[in-house]
Short mmCIF file of C-alpha atoms in Angstrom, two decimals:
data_model
loop_
_atom_site.label_atom_id
_atom_site.label_comp_id
_atom_site.label_asym_id
_atom_site.label_seq_id
_atom_site.Cartn_x
_atom_site.Cartn_y
_atom_site.Cartn_z
CA MET A 1 -2.92 13.84 35.81
CA ALA A 2 -0.57 13.91 32.85
CA ARG A 3 1.88 16.80 32.67
CA ILE A 4 3.50 17.31 29.29
CA ALA A 5 6.94 18.63 28.47
CA TYR A 6 6.81 19.76 24.86
CA ILE A 7 10.07 19.40 22.93
CA LEU A 8 10.10 22.23 20.41
CA LEU A 9 12.62 22.41 17.55
CA CYS A 10 12.41 25.72 15.73
CA HIS A 11 14.50 28.17 13.71
CA LYS A 12 12.35 31.18 12.81
CA ASP A 13 9.30 33.32 13.59
CA PRO A 14 10.02 34.14 17.26
CA GLU A 15 6.66 35.91 17.70
CA ALA A 16 4.78 32.71 16.80
CA ILE A 17 7.03 30.65 19.07
CA ILE A 18 6.33 33.00 21.98
CA LYS A 19 2.57 32.65 21.46
CA GLN A 20 2.88 28.89 21.16
CA ALA A 21 4.95 28.60 24.34
CA GLU A 22 2.64 30.88 26.34
CA ARG A 23 -0.41 28.96 25.16
CA LEU A 24 1.00 25.51 25.96
CA THR A 25 2.32 26.46 29.39
CA ALA A 26 -0.78 28.42 30.48
CA THR A 27 -2.55 25.20 31.54
CA GLY A 28 0.38 23.88 33.60
CA ASP A 29 2.48 22.08 31.00
CA TYR A 30 6.12 22.73 30.11
CA ILE A 31 8.15 23.44 27.01
CA SER A 32 11.83 22.90 26.21
CA ILE A 33 12.98 24.94 23.21
CA HIS A 34 15.88 24.27 20.89
CA PHE A 35 16.37 27.30 18.67
CA ASP A 36 18.63 26.51 15.73
CA ALA A 37 22.15 27.93 16.16
CA ARG A 38 22.02 29.03 12.50
CA ALA A 39 19.10 31.36 13.21
CA LYS A 40 19.39 35.10 13.77
CA PRO A 41 20.87 35.88 17.21
CA GLU A 42 18.41 38.72 17.77
CA HIS A 43 15.53 36.26 17.43
CA PHE A 44 16.98 34.04 20.13
CA PHE A 45 17.53 37.03 22.42
CA MET A 46 13.87 37.98 21.91
CA LEU A 47 12.78 34.52 22.98
CA GLN A 48 14.98 34.60 26.06
CA GLU A 49 13.81 38.06 27.05
CA VAL A 50 10.08 37.29 26.77
CA LEU A 51 9.97 33.63 27.83
CA GLY A 52 12.92 33.57 30.24
CA PRO A 53 10.87 34.59 33.30
CA ASN A 54 8.34 31.79 32.66
CA PRO A 55 9.25 28.91 35.03
CA ASN A 56 7.59 26.40 32.70
CA VAL A 57 9.89 27.32 29.79
CA ALA A 58 13.47 26.11 29.39
CA PHE A 59 16.00 26.57 26.61
CA SER A 60 18.28 23.81 25.45
CA GLU A 61 21.59 24.14 27.25
CA LYS A 62 23.43 23.51 23.99
CA ARG A 63 22.32 24.82 20.58
CA ILE A 64 23.17 22.92 17.38
CA LYS A 65 23.38 24.08 13.78
CA CYS A 66 20.77 21.84 12.20
CA GLY A 67 20.54 20.56 8.64
CA TRP A 68 17.90 18.45 6.93
CA GLY A 69 18.78 14.76 6.82
CA GLU A 70 21.66 15.18 9.27
CA TRP A 71 22.40 13.73 12.70
CA SER A 72 22.24 17.32 13.96
CA LEU A 73 18.43 17.12 14.15
CA VAL A 74 18.60 14.12 16.47
CA GLU A 75 21.38 15.74 18.47
CA ALA A 76 19.32 18.91 18.93
CA THR A 77 16.34 16.83 20.01
CA LEU A 78 18.43 14.98 22.58
CA HIS A 79 19.75 18.24 24.04
CA ALA A 80 16.20 19.60 24.35
CA VAL A 81 15.03 16.35 25.93
CA GLN A 82 17.89 16.36 28.45
CA THR A 83 17.03 19.94 29.38
CA ALA A 84 13.37 19.01 29.86
CA VAL A 85 14.16 15.97 32.02
CA LYS A 86 16.47 18.06 34.19
CA ASN A 87 14.22 21.12 34.58
CA PHE A 88 10.75 19.55 34.72
CA PRO A 89 10.78 16.61 37.16
CA ARG A 90 6.95 16.54 37.26
CA ALA A 91 6.59 16.01 33.52
CA SER A 92 5.03 12.63 32.79
CA HIS A 93 5.08 12.83 28.97
CA PHE A 94 7.40 14.34 26.36
CA TYR A 95 5.83 15.48 23.10
CA MET A 96 7.92 16.35 20.03
CA LEU A 97 6.82 19.49 18.13
CA SER A 98 8.03 21.92 15.50
CA GLY A 99 7.32 25.60 15.10
CA ASP A 100 4.83 24.73 12.34
CA CYS A 101 2.70 22.56 14.65
CA MET A 102 -0.54 23.71 16.23
CA VAL A 103 -2.74 22.09 18.86
CA ILE A 104 -6.15 20.89 17.52
CA LYS A 105 -7.74 19.73 20.77
CA SER A 106 -8.34 21.34 24.14
CA SER A 107 -5.82 20.93 26.93
CA GLU A 108 -8.47 19.10 28.94
CA TYR A 109 -9.02 16.57 26.11
CA ILE A 110 -5.27 16.00 25.63
CA HIS A 111 -4.58 15.33 29.31
CA GLU A 112 -7.52 12.96 29.62
CA PHE A 113 -6.41 11.15 26.48
CA LEU A 114 -2.90 10.59 27.84
CA ASP A 115 -4.24 9.56 31.24
CA ASP A 116 -6.41 6.94 29.56
CA ASN A 117 -3.61 5.59 27.35
CA ASP A 118 -0.54 4.55 29.33
CA VAL A 119 1.55 3.83 26.24
CA ASP A 120 4.14 5.44 23.97
CA PHE A 121 2.97 6.91 20.67
CA ILE A 122 5.61 6.63 17.97
CA GLU A 123 5.59 5.34 14.41
CA SER A 124 8.02 2.43 14.23
CA PHE A 125 7.75 0.22 11.16
CA ASP A 126 10.32 -2.33 10.10
CA PHE A 127 12.88 -0.46 8.00
CA PHE A 128 13.36 -3.20 5.43
CA GLU A 129 9.97 -4.92 5.35
CA SER A 130 7.66 -1.90 5.35
CA ASP A 131 6.98 0.38 2.39
CA TRP A 132 7.40 3.55 4.48
CA ILE A 133 10.15 4.74 2.10
CA LYS A 134 8.46 5.21 -1.26
CA THR A 135 11.36 6.31 -3.47
CA GLY A 136 15.10 6.90 -3.36
CA MET A 137 17.71 5.32 -1.10
CA LYS A 138 16.67 2.66 1.35
CA SER A 139 19.32 0.24 2.64
CA GLU A 140 21.94 2.74 1.42
CA ARG A 141 20.83 5.07 4.22
CA LEU A 142 22.29 2.59 6.72
CA ILE A 143 25.02 0.46 5.17
CA TYR A 144 27.04 3.44 3.91
CA ARG A 145 28.37 6.36 5.94
CA HIS A 146 27.00 9.84 5.24
CA TRP A 147 29.08 12.76 6.48
CA PHE A 148 27.78 15.61 4.31
CA ASN A 149 24.42 17.34 3.88
CA GLU A 150 22.71 16.15 0.70
CA ARG A 151 21.03 19.51 0.10
CA THR A 152 23.85 21.97 0.84
CA GLN A 153 26.85 19.78 -0.07
CA LYS A 154 25.41 17.66 -2.83
CA ARG A 155 28.69 17.02 -4.67
CA ARG A 156 30.48 15.83 -1.53
CA PHE A 157 27.49 13.78 -0.44
CA TYR A 158 27.29 11.81 -3.68
CA ALA A 159 31.06 11.68 -4.23
CA THR A 160 31.65 9.94 -0.88
CA PHE A 161 28.60 7.74 -1.42
CA ASN A 162 29.76 6.62 -4.89
CA VAL A 163 33.30 5.89 -3.66
CA GLN A 164 31.95 3.68 -0.87
CA LYS A 165 29.61 1.94 -3.27
CA LYS A 166 32.35 1.32 -5.86
CA LEU A 167 34.77 -0.06 -3.28
CA ALA A 168 32.03 -2.00 -1.46
CA LEU A 169 32.80 -0.19 1.78
CA THR A 170 29.62 -1.27 3.51
CA ARG A 171 29.16 -1.70 7.25
CA GLU A 172 27.09 -3.93 9.49
CA ILE A 173 24.08 -2.79 11.47
CA PRO A 174 24.59 -3.43 15.21
CA ALA A 175 23.69 -7.09 15.67
CA ASP A 176 21.06 -6.69 18.39
CA ILE A 177 19.29 -3.75 16.76
CA GLN A 178 16.28 -4.02 14.45
CA VAL A 179 16.15 -0.73 12.60
CA MET A 180 12.70 0.85 12.51
CA ILE A 181 11.40 3.88 10.65
CA GLY A 182 8.56 6.37 11.03
CA SER A 183 7.54 9.95 11.62
CA GLN A 184 9.70 12.07 13.94
CA TRP A 185 6.63 13.43 15.76
CA TRP A 186 6.26 11.26 18.85
CA CYS A 187 4.86 11.37 22.38
CA LEU A 188 6.79 9.29 24.93
CA ARG A 189 6.32 8.62 28.64
CA ARG A 190 8.93 9.76 31.14
CA GLN A 191 10.23 6.26 31.88
CA THR A 192 10.76 5.71 28.15
CA ILE A 193 12.62 8.99 27.71
CA GLU A 194 14.87 8.21 30.69
CA ALA A 195 15.58 4.75 29.26
CA VAL A 196 16.48 6.30 25.90
CA LEU A 197 18.89 8.76 27.51
CA HIS A 198 20.54 5.94 29.46
CA PHE A 199 20.83 3.95 26.25
CA THR A 200 22.61 6.84 24.51
CA GLU A 201 25.23 6.84 27.26
CA SER A 202 25.75 3.09 27.45
CA ARG A 203 25.60 2.09 23.78
CA ARG A 204 28.26 4.20 22.07
CA ASP A 205 28.42 1.70 19.20
CA VAL A 206 24.80 2.37 18.29
CA MET A 207 25.33 6.11 18.61
CA ARG A 208 28.32 5.98 16.25
CA PHE A 209 26.25 4.02 13.78
CA PHE A 210 23.34 6.46 13.70
CA LYS A 211 25.57 9.54 13.55
CA THR A 212 26.52 8.71 9.96
CA THR A 213 23.20 7.33 8.73
CA TRP A 214 21.10 9.45 6.40
CA ILE A 215 17.90 11.07 7.76
CA PRO A 216 18.34 9.57 11.26
CA ASP A 217 15.43 11.59 12.69
CA GLU A 218 13.19 9.02 10.95
CA THR A 219 15.01 6.02 12.47
CA PHE A 220 16.84 6.83 15.74
CA PHE A 221 14.04 7.21 18.31
CA GLN A 222 11.85 4.81 16.34
CA THR A 223 14.50 2.08 16.67
CA ILE A 224 15.62 2.74 20.25
CA VAL A 225 12.10 2.92 21.68
CA ARG A 226 11.13 -0.35 20.01
CA HIS A 227 14.33 -1.89 21.41
CA LEU A 228 13.59 -0.75 24.97
CA VAL A 229 9.80 -0.86 25.36
CA PRO A 230 7.51 -3.93 25.19
CA THR A 231 5.41 -4.06 22.03
CA ASN A 232 2.13 -3.95 23.95
CA GLU A 233 3.13 -0.56 25.39
CA ILE A 234 3.69 1.06 21.99
CA ARG A 235 1.08 2.48 19.64
CA THR A 236 2.63 2.62 16.19
CA ARG A 237 1.13 5.95 15.23
CA THR A 238 1.77 9.63 15.67
CA LEU A 239 -0.55 11.98 17.53
CA THR A 240 0.34 14.79 15.12
CA PHE A 241 -1.87 15.03 12.04
CA LEU A 242 0.12 15.56 8.86
CA MET A 243 -0.45 14.71 5.21
CA PHE A 244 1.79 14.81 2.18
CA THR A 245 1.13 15.93 -1.38
CA ASP A 246 1.88 13.79 -4.45
CA TYR A 247 5.33 15.36 -4.53
CA GLY A 248 6.27 14.29 -1.00
CA MET A 249 5.81 17.78 0.47
CA PRO A 250 3.88 18.32 3.73
CA LEU A 251 0.37 19.61 3.14
CA THR A 252 -0.19 23.12 4.54
CA PHE A 253 -3.39 24.02 6.41
CA TYR A 254 -5.13 27.39 6.17
CA ASN A 255 -7.95 29.33 7.83
CA ASP A 256 -10.77 27.29 6.28
CA HIS A 257 -9.42 23.98 7.65
CA TYR A 258 -10.59 24.51 11.25
CA ASP A 259 -13.55 22.09 11.19
CA LEU A 260 -11.52 19.48 9.34
CA LEU A 261 -8.63 19.63 11.81
CA ILE A 262 -10.56 19.44 15.08
CA SER A 263 -12.50 16.39 13.84
CA GLN A 264 -9.36 14.33 13.24
CA ASP A 265 -8.20 11.66 15.68
CA TYR A 266 -5.03 13.59 16.56
CA LEU A 267 -3.88 16.11 19.17
CA PHE A 268 -1.72 18.41 17.02
CA ALA A 269 -1.40 19.20 13.30
CA ARG A 270 1.37 20.37 11.01
CA LYS A 271 2.04 22.36 8.94
CA ILE A 272 -0.05 25.42 9.72
CA SER A 273 0.52 28.27 7.29
CA PRO A 274 2.22 31.33 8.84
CA ASP A 275 -0.52 33.38 7.17
CA ALA A 276 -3.38 31.37 8.77
CA LEU A 277 -3.78 33.89 11.59
CA ASP A 278 -7.50 33.26 12.08
CA LEU A 279 -6.92 29.51 12.28
CA LYS A 280 -4.17 29.94 14.85
CA GLU A 281 -6.33 32.30 16.89
CA ARG A 282 -9.31 29.90 16.93
CA LEU A 283 -7.16 26.87 17.78
CA GLY A 284 -5.40 28.85 20.50
CA GLN A 285 -8.72 29.72 22.10
CA LEU A 286 -9.87 26.12 21.78
CA TYR A 287 -6.88 24.86 23.77
CA ALA A 288 -8.00 26.69 26.92
CA GLU A 289 -11.68 25.76 26.69
CA LYS A 290 -13.38 23.31 29.07
CA GLY A 291 -16.00 20.66 28.36
CA VAL A 292 -15.59 20.64 24.58
CA ASP A 293 -17.18 17.57 22.96
CA PHE A 294 -15.14 16.64 19.89
CA GLN A 295 -16.92 14.67 17.14
CA ILE A 296 -14.14 12.53 15.67
CA SER A 297 -14.70 11.57 12.03
CA ALA A 298 -11.07 11.21 10.85
CA GLU A 299 -11.92 11.58 7.18
CA GLY A 300 -9.01 13.95 6.44
CA PRO A 301 -6.62 11.65 4.51
CA SER A 302 -9.32 10.04 2.36
CA LEU A 303 -10.96 13.38 1.65
CA PHE A 304 -7.66 14.93 0.59
CA LYS A 305 -6.90 11.95 -1.66
CA PHE A 306 -10.33 12.27 -3.26
CA LEU A 307 -10.13 16.00 -3.90
CA THR A 308 -6.60 15.95 -5.29
CA GLY A 309 -7.30 12.80 -7.27
CA ARG A 310 -9.95 14.64 -9.25
CA GLY A 311 -7.12 16.37 -11.08
CA ARG A 312 -6.07 13.01 -12.52
CA GLN A 313 -9.17 12.92 -14.71
CA GLY A 314 -7.81 15.24 -17.37
CA LYS A 315 -8.17 18.46 -15.38
CA ARG A 316 -4.52 18.89 -14.52
CA PHE A 317 -2.81 16.11 -16.39
CA ALA A 318 -3.49 14.09 -19.47
CA SER A 319 -5.19 10.80 -18.78
CA ARG A 320 -2.82 7.95 -18.07
CA PHE A 321 -2.84 5.45 -20.95
CA TRP A 322 -1.62 1.96 -20.11
CA GLU A 323 0.32 -0.16 -22.50
CA THR A 324 -1.54 -1.09 -25.65
CA GLU A 325 -2.21 -4.80 -26.14
CA SER A 326 -3.11 -6.39 -29.44
CA THR A 327 -6.73 -6.24 -30.65
CA LEU A 328 -9.60 -8.11 -29.02
CA GLY A 329 -10.62 -9.32 -32.48
CA ARG A 330 -12.43 -7.62 -35.36
CA ASP A 331 -15.55 -9.77 -35.07
CA ARG A 332 -15.96 -9.41 -31.32
CA GLU A 333 -18.45 -7.09 -29.67
CA LEU A 334 -17.72 -5.66 -26.24
CA MET A 335 -20.73 -4.03 -24.57
CA LEU A 336 -19.98 -1.65 -21.66
CA ILE A 337 -22.60 -0.72 -19.06
CA VAL A 338 -21.33 2.47 -17.45
CA CYS A 339 -23.05 3.52 -14.23
CA LYS A 340 -22.02 5.23 -10.99
CA LYS A 341 -24.60 3.32 -8.95
CA TRP A 342 -23.13 -0.14 -9.12
CA HIS A 343 -26.22 -1.84 -7.69
CA VAL A 344 -28.33 -0.44 -10.54
CA ALA A 345 -25.91 -1.72 -13.19
CA LYS A 346 -25.72 -5.13 -11.49
CA ARG A 347 -29.51 -5.49 -11.46
CA LEU A 348 -29.66 -4.69 -15.15
CA LEU A 349 -26.71 -7.01 -15.86
CA GLU A 350 -28.44 -9.89 -14.05
CA LYS A 351 -31.58 -9.39 -16.15
CA ILE A 352 -29.51 -9.29 -19.36
CA ASP A 353 -27.84 -12.53 -18.32
CA GLN A 354 -31.27 -14.16 -17.85
CA ALA A 355 -32.79 -12.78 -21.05
CA THR A 356 -29.90 -13.20 -23.52
CA VAL A 357 -27.07 -15.61 -24.29
CA HIS A 358 -24.38 -12.97 -23.74
CA PRO A 359 -21.84 -13.72 -20.97
CA THR A 360 -21.97 -10.95 -18.36
CA ILE A 361 -19.36 -9.77 -15.86
CA ALA A 362 -19.86 -7.05 -13.26
CA TYR A 363 -17.25 -4.45 -12.28
CA LEU A 364 -14.18 -6.58 -13.01
CA PHE A 365 -11.91 -3.51 -13.23
CA ASN A 366 -13.32 -1.93 -10.07
CA GLU A 367 -14.02 -4.77 -7.62
CA GLU A 368 -11.34 -7.24 -6.62
CA SER A 369 -14.01 -9.75 -5.57
CA THR A 370 -15.70 -9.99 -8.99
CA PRO A 371 -15.96 -13.74 -9.81
CA LEU A 372 -13.66 -14.62 -12.71
CA PRO A 373 -12.34 -17.91 -14.10
CA ASP A 374 -8.73 -18.88 -13.49
CA LEU A 375 -6.81 -17.37 -16.39
CA GLY A 376 -3.31 -18.12 -15.21
CA GLY A 377 -3.07 -15.30 -12.67
CA ILE A 378 -3.78 -12.33 -14.94
CA GLN A 379 -7.18 -12.03 -13.24
CA SER A 380 -5.81 -12.17 -9.68
CA THR A 381 -5.58 -8.44 -8.85
CA LEU A 382 -7.14 -5.21 -10.06
CA GLY A 383 -3.69 -3.96 -10.99
CA LYS A 384 -3.02 -6.88 -13.30
CA ARG A 385 -6.49 -6.69 -14.84
CA THR A 386 -6.08 -3.00 -15.60
CA ARG A 387 -2.53 -3.23 -16.93
CA HIS A 388 -3.38 -6.14 -19.24
CA ARG A 389 -6.97 -5.20 -20.01
CA ARG A 390 -6.96 -6.28 -23.67
CA ALA A 391 -5.20 -9.57 -22.97
CA LEU A 392 -7.68 -10.24 -20.14
CA MET A 393 -10.69 -9.53 -22.35
CA ARG A 394 -9.33 -11.71 -25.17
CA MET A 395 -8.91 -14.58 -22.73
CA LEU A 396 -12.45 -14.09 -21.40
CA PHE A 397 -13.88 -14.12 -24.92
CA ASP A 398 -11.96 -17.35 -25.54
CA TYR A 399 -12.96 -18.87 -22.19
CA TYR A 400 -16.67 -18.31 -22.82
CA ASN A 401 -16.28 -19.23 -26.51
CA THR A 402 -18.23 -16.16 -27.56
CA ASN A 403 -17.90 -13.06 -29.70
CA GLN A 404 -20.25 -10.96 -27.54
CA MET A 405 -19.82 -9.98 -23.91
CA VAL A 406 -21.34 -7.44 -21.49
CA VAL A 407 -19.29 -5.90 -18.67
CA CYS A 408 -19.79 -3.05 -16.20
CA LEU A 409 -17.47 -0.07 -15.76
CA ASP A 410 -17.41 2.85 -13.34
CA PRO A 411 -17.72 6.21 -15.16
CA SER A 412 -14.32 7.25 -13.78
CA ALA A 413 -12.55 4.59 -15.90
CA MET A 414 -12.01 6.90 -18.85
CA ASP A 415 -8.68 5.30 -19.78
CA LEU A 416 -10.37 1.90 -20.14
CA MET A 417 -13.15 3.33 -22.30
CA GLN A 418 -10.65 5.08 -24.58
CA ASP A 419 -8.64 1.89 -24.91
CA PHE A 420 -11.60 -0.33 -25.76
CA PHE A 421 -13.16 2.16 -28.16
CA GLY A 422 -9.76 2.51 -29.85
CA ASP A 423 -9.62 -1.23 -30.52
CA ARG A 424 -10.50 -2.75 -33.89
CA SER A 425 -13.27 -4.76 -32.25
CA ILE A 426 -16.82 -3.40 -31.98
CA THR A 427 -17.45 -1.56 -28.72
CA ARG A 428 -20.83 -0.25 -27.62
CA MET A 429 -21.71 1.64 -24.42
CA LEU A 430 -24.88 2.02 -22.40
CA GLU A 431 -24.50 4.93 -19.98
CA ILE A 432 -27.04 4.80 -17.15
CA GLN A 433 -27.63 8.25 -15.70
CA CYS A 434 -29.08 8.04 -12.19
CA GLU A 435 -30.44 10.64 -9.81
CA PHE A 436 -28.45 11.31 -6.62
CA THR A 437 -30.17 12.53 -3.46
CA ASP A 438 -28.24 14.11 -0.62
CA ASP A 439 -28.97 11.05 1.52
CA TYR A 440 -27.50 8.75 -1.11
CA LEU A 441 -24.40 10.93 -1.55
CA THR A 442 -23.93 11.03 2.22
CA GLY A 443 -24.04 7.25 2.40
CA HIS A 444 -21.75 7.03 -0.62
CA SER A 445 -19.17 9.34 0.99
CA ILE A 446 -19.20 7.16 4.13
CA ARG A 447 -18.91 3.91 2.15
CA ILE A 448 -15.84 5.12 0.27
CA GLY A 449 -14.20 6.65 3.34
CA LEU A 450 -14.61 10.36 2.55
CA ALA A 451 -16.69 10.86 5.68
CA GLY A 452 -17.51 9.03 8.88
CA GLU A 453 -20.57 8.52 11.04
CA GLN A 454 -19.47 11.49 13.16
CA THR A 455 -18.65 13.87 10.30
CA SER A 456 -20.25 17.22 11.06
CA PRO A 457 -23.20 18.46 8.96
CA GLU A 458 -21.12 21.50 8.02
CA THR A 459 -18.37 19.32 6.53
CA LEU A 460 -20.93 17.23 4.63
CA GLU A 461 -22.62 20.37 3.38
CA ARG A 462 -19.35 21.42 1.75
CA LEU A 463 -18.47 17.91 0.60
CA LEU A 464 -21.71 16.84 -1.12
CA PRO A 465 -21.68 19.49 -3.88
CA THR A 466 -18.12 18.47 -4.71
CA ILE A 467 -19.08 14.79 -5.03
CA ARG A 468 -22.14 15.70 -7.11
CA ARG A 469 -20.07 17.87 -9.46
CA ASP A 470 -17.50 15.11 -9.72
CA ILE A 471 -20.15 12.61 -10.84
CA LEU A 472 -21.56 15.07 -13.37
CA SER A 473 -18.09 15.85 -14.70
CA GLU A 474 -17.49 12.14 -15.33
CA SER A 475 -20.59 12.04 -17.50
CA ASP A 476 -19.47 15.20 -19.28
CA ARG A 477 -16.09 13.63 -20.06
CA ILE A 478 -17.84 10.67 -21.66
CA ARG A 479 -19.86 13.04 -23.87
CA ASP A 480 -16.79 15.10 -24.71
CA ALA A 481 -14.94 11.94 -25.81
CA GLU A 482 -17.54 11.57 -28.62
CA PHE A 483 -17.42 7.78 -28.59
CA GLU A 484 -19.39 6.01 -31.30
CA ASN A 485 -22.21 3.60 -30.45
CA VAL A 486 -23.23 5.21 -27.14
CA SER A 487 -26.78 4.79 -25.81
CA ARG A 488 -28.18 6.35 -22.65
CA MET A 489 -30.78 5.35 -20.11
CA VAL A 490 -31.91 8.22 -17.88
CA GLN A 491 -33.63 7.38 -14.59
CA SER A 492 -36.39 9.90 -15.24
CA GLY A 493 -36.95 8.58 -18.77
CA THR A 494 -40.02 6.63 -19.91
CA GLU A 495 -40.15 2.88 -20.41
CA ASP A 496 -40.22 3.38 -24.19
CA GLU A 497 -37.04 5.47 -23.99
CA HIS A 498 -35.36 2.75 -21.92
CA VAL A 499 -36.45 0.09 -24.41
CA SER A 500 -35.07 2.11 -27.33
CA ALA A 501 -31.70 2.48 -25.60
CA LEU A 502 -31.51 -1.26 -24.82
CA VAL A 503 -32.41 -2.23 -28.42
CA GLU A 504 -29.63 0.00 -29.69
CA PHE A 505 -27.16 -1.28 -27.12
CA LEU A 506 -27.87 -5.04 -27.14
CA HIS A 507 -29.18 -5.44 -30.70
CA VAL A 508 -32.11 -7.48 -29.40
CA PRO A 509 -35.79 -7.44 -30.45
CA GLU A 510 -38.03 -4.84 -28.88
CA GLU A 511 -39.95 -7.46 -26.88
CA LYS A 512 -36.72 -8.71 -25.29
CA ALA A 513 -35.58 -5.15 -24.55
CA ARG A 514 -38.92 -4.36 -22.91
CA GLU A 515 -38.60 -7.45 -20.71
CA ILE A 516 -35.20 -6.21 -19.58
CA ALA A 517 -36.39 -2.62 -19.10
CA ARG A 518 -39.10 -3.81 -16.72
CA THR A 519 -36.53 -5.07 -14.21
CA ASP A 520 -38.08 -4.71 -10.74
CA TYR A 521 -36.83 -1.80 -8.66
CA LEU A 522 -34.07 -1.09 -11.18
CA PHE A 523 -33.27 2.39 -9.85
CA ALA A 524 -34.18 1.82 -6.20
CA ASP A 525 -31.47 2.66 -3.62
#
């Protein structure tokens, strides 16, 4: 059975570290602790006094003063790893943790998982080809030397960087090394760890190189492991669940995140708030439990993106307004069918196409696969269509040789509506207001990745009202915009009401509108 040596880097909160160490070693595993040399001495003495008698706990034989972005973090990790290898010969796996991490599965589940997966878990993406680095320095992290801490010695950091850049004092990456990048939270097998330690002793050139790179904790182990271990024995992922906010800061979890955390396809999570005492207590009890059946739904990242993204719709920030193109044309009429249930809008659009001469296009700004003519590449991606929406629509009017066109939009596309209604052309809207059952919203949340087949009923119970409110708020924003020429079809409305809305929207005779309104199963799910 797997035996884990946890590698813990920490610098504060000794009481929490003591609880974490006691919890992780209670089921037979080990922990090697590196406590930052910058931390308060009395805190380290407390750790030694309480945890020293525990044979499954070891302290790094050398303590380093650590700084963000520095080699010191890798150096501290290596010292803790060396201590673990020396003191725990029965350890089969080495798992990197921080003091902010918390276990989110039972010990039984974790050991079975590692027994079933004889591989190394470490993010390791190609440094230059991947988009792991979103902003800031990229190649400059490697080709220039960085001796100073960017946060505490900013002037020296950028002064030495600018001098090297001005004088073109670049350096070569070791020829046989492909630099990789990824999260620092890994889980490696013993043979891999021993190979890494041997590599650090035999390849001094590589060690010198990484010692002056910037943020080497994101590249050192990721590169060395990929260099030493066959690809089929590496899973390019972390077993620690972490998410980042829009500002690049780690998301913090609190007491009410228990159900979300235990349903994720991970073994640990960070960062847990120091104030989330109930969460820590429940997760601590979970670790020692036997026979727990975990329902993995793994909807955390998509759910977080959805909930935070709601602020984009004018609740926290002004709506984003893309560049303004020239007018579609004064004599042109753009008719927008706005509906959250895309299948309903498409059924109506198909009937309009059969009953009128107007060209019709489905959700061209929402679905990449929407059939469009070749317009020189402007139609090739959703990004291009959205950025050049007026140019795209002008070209479509020209392509179909028409002054009238019907297209579908999702109600969330407020920026598109504002742009088209602000044009000198004539824009009319038909908003279709549908009814949404819990079953439909559940299926909708699964289709868009907010939930999975195994998502617990409790999570769905909290999620569905949020989705429902979000849909209603989209309709409210359309009303609040006070667009001209807006008609509405309500699912519960009568046929005559639907006919009246279609006459106003399409400017067709009543008989034609009634033919369209009688579309079979228009609102059926």
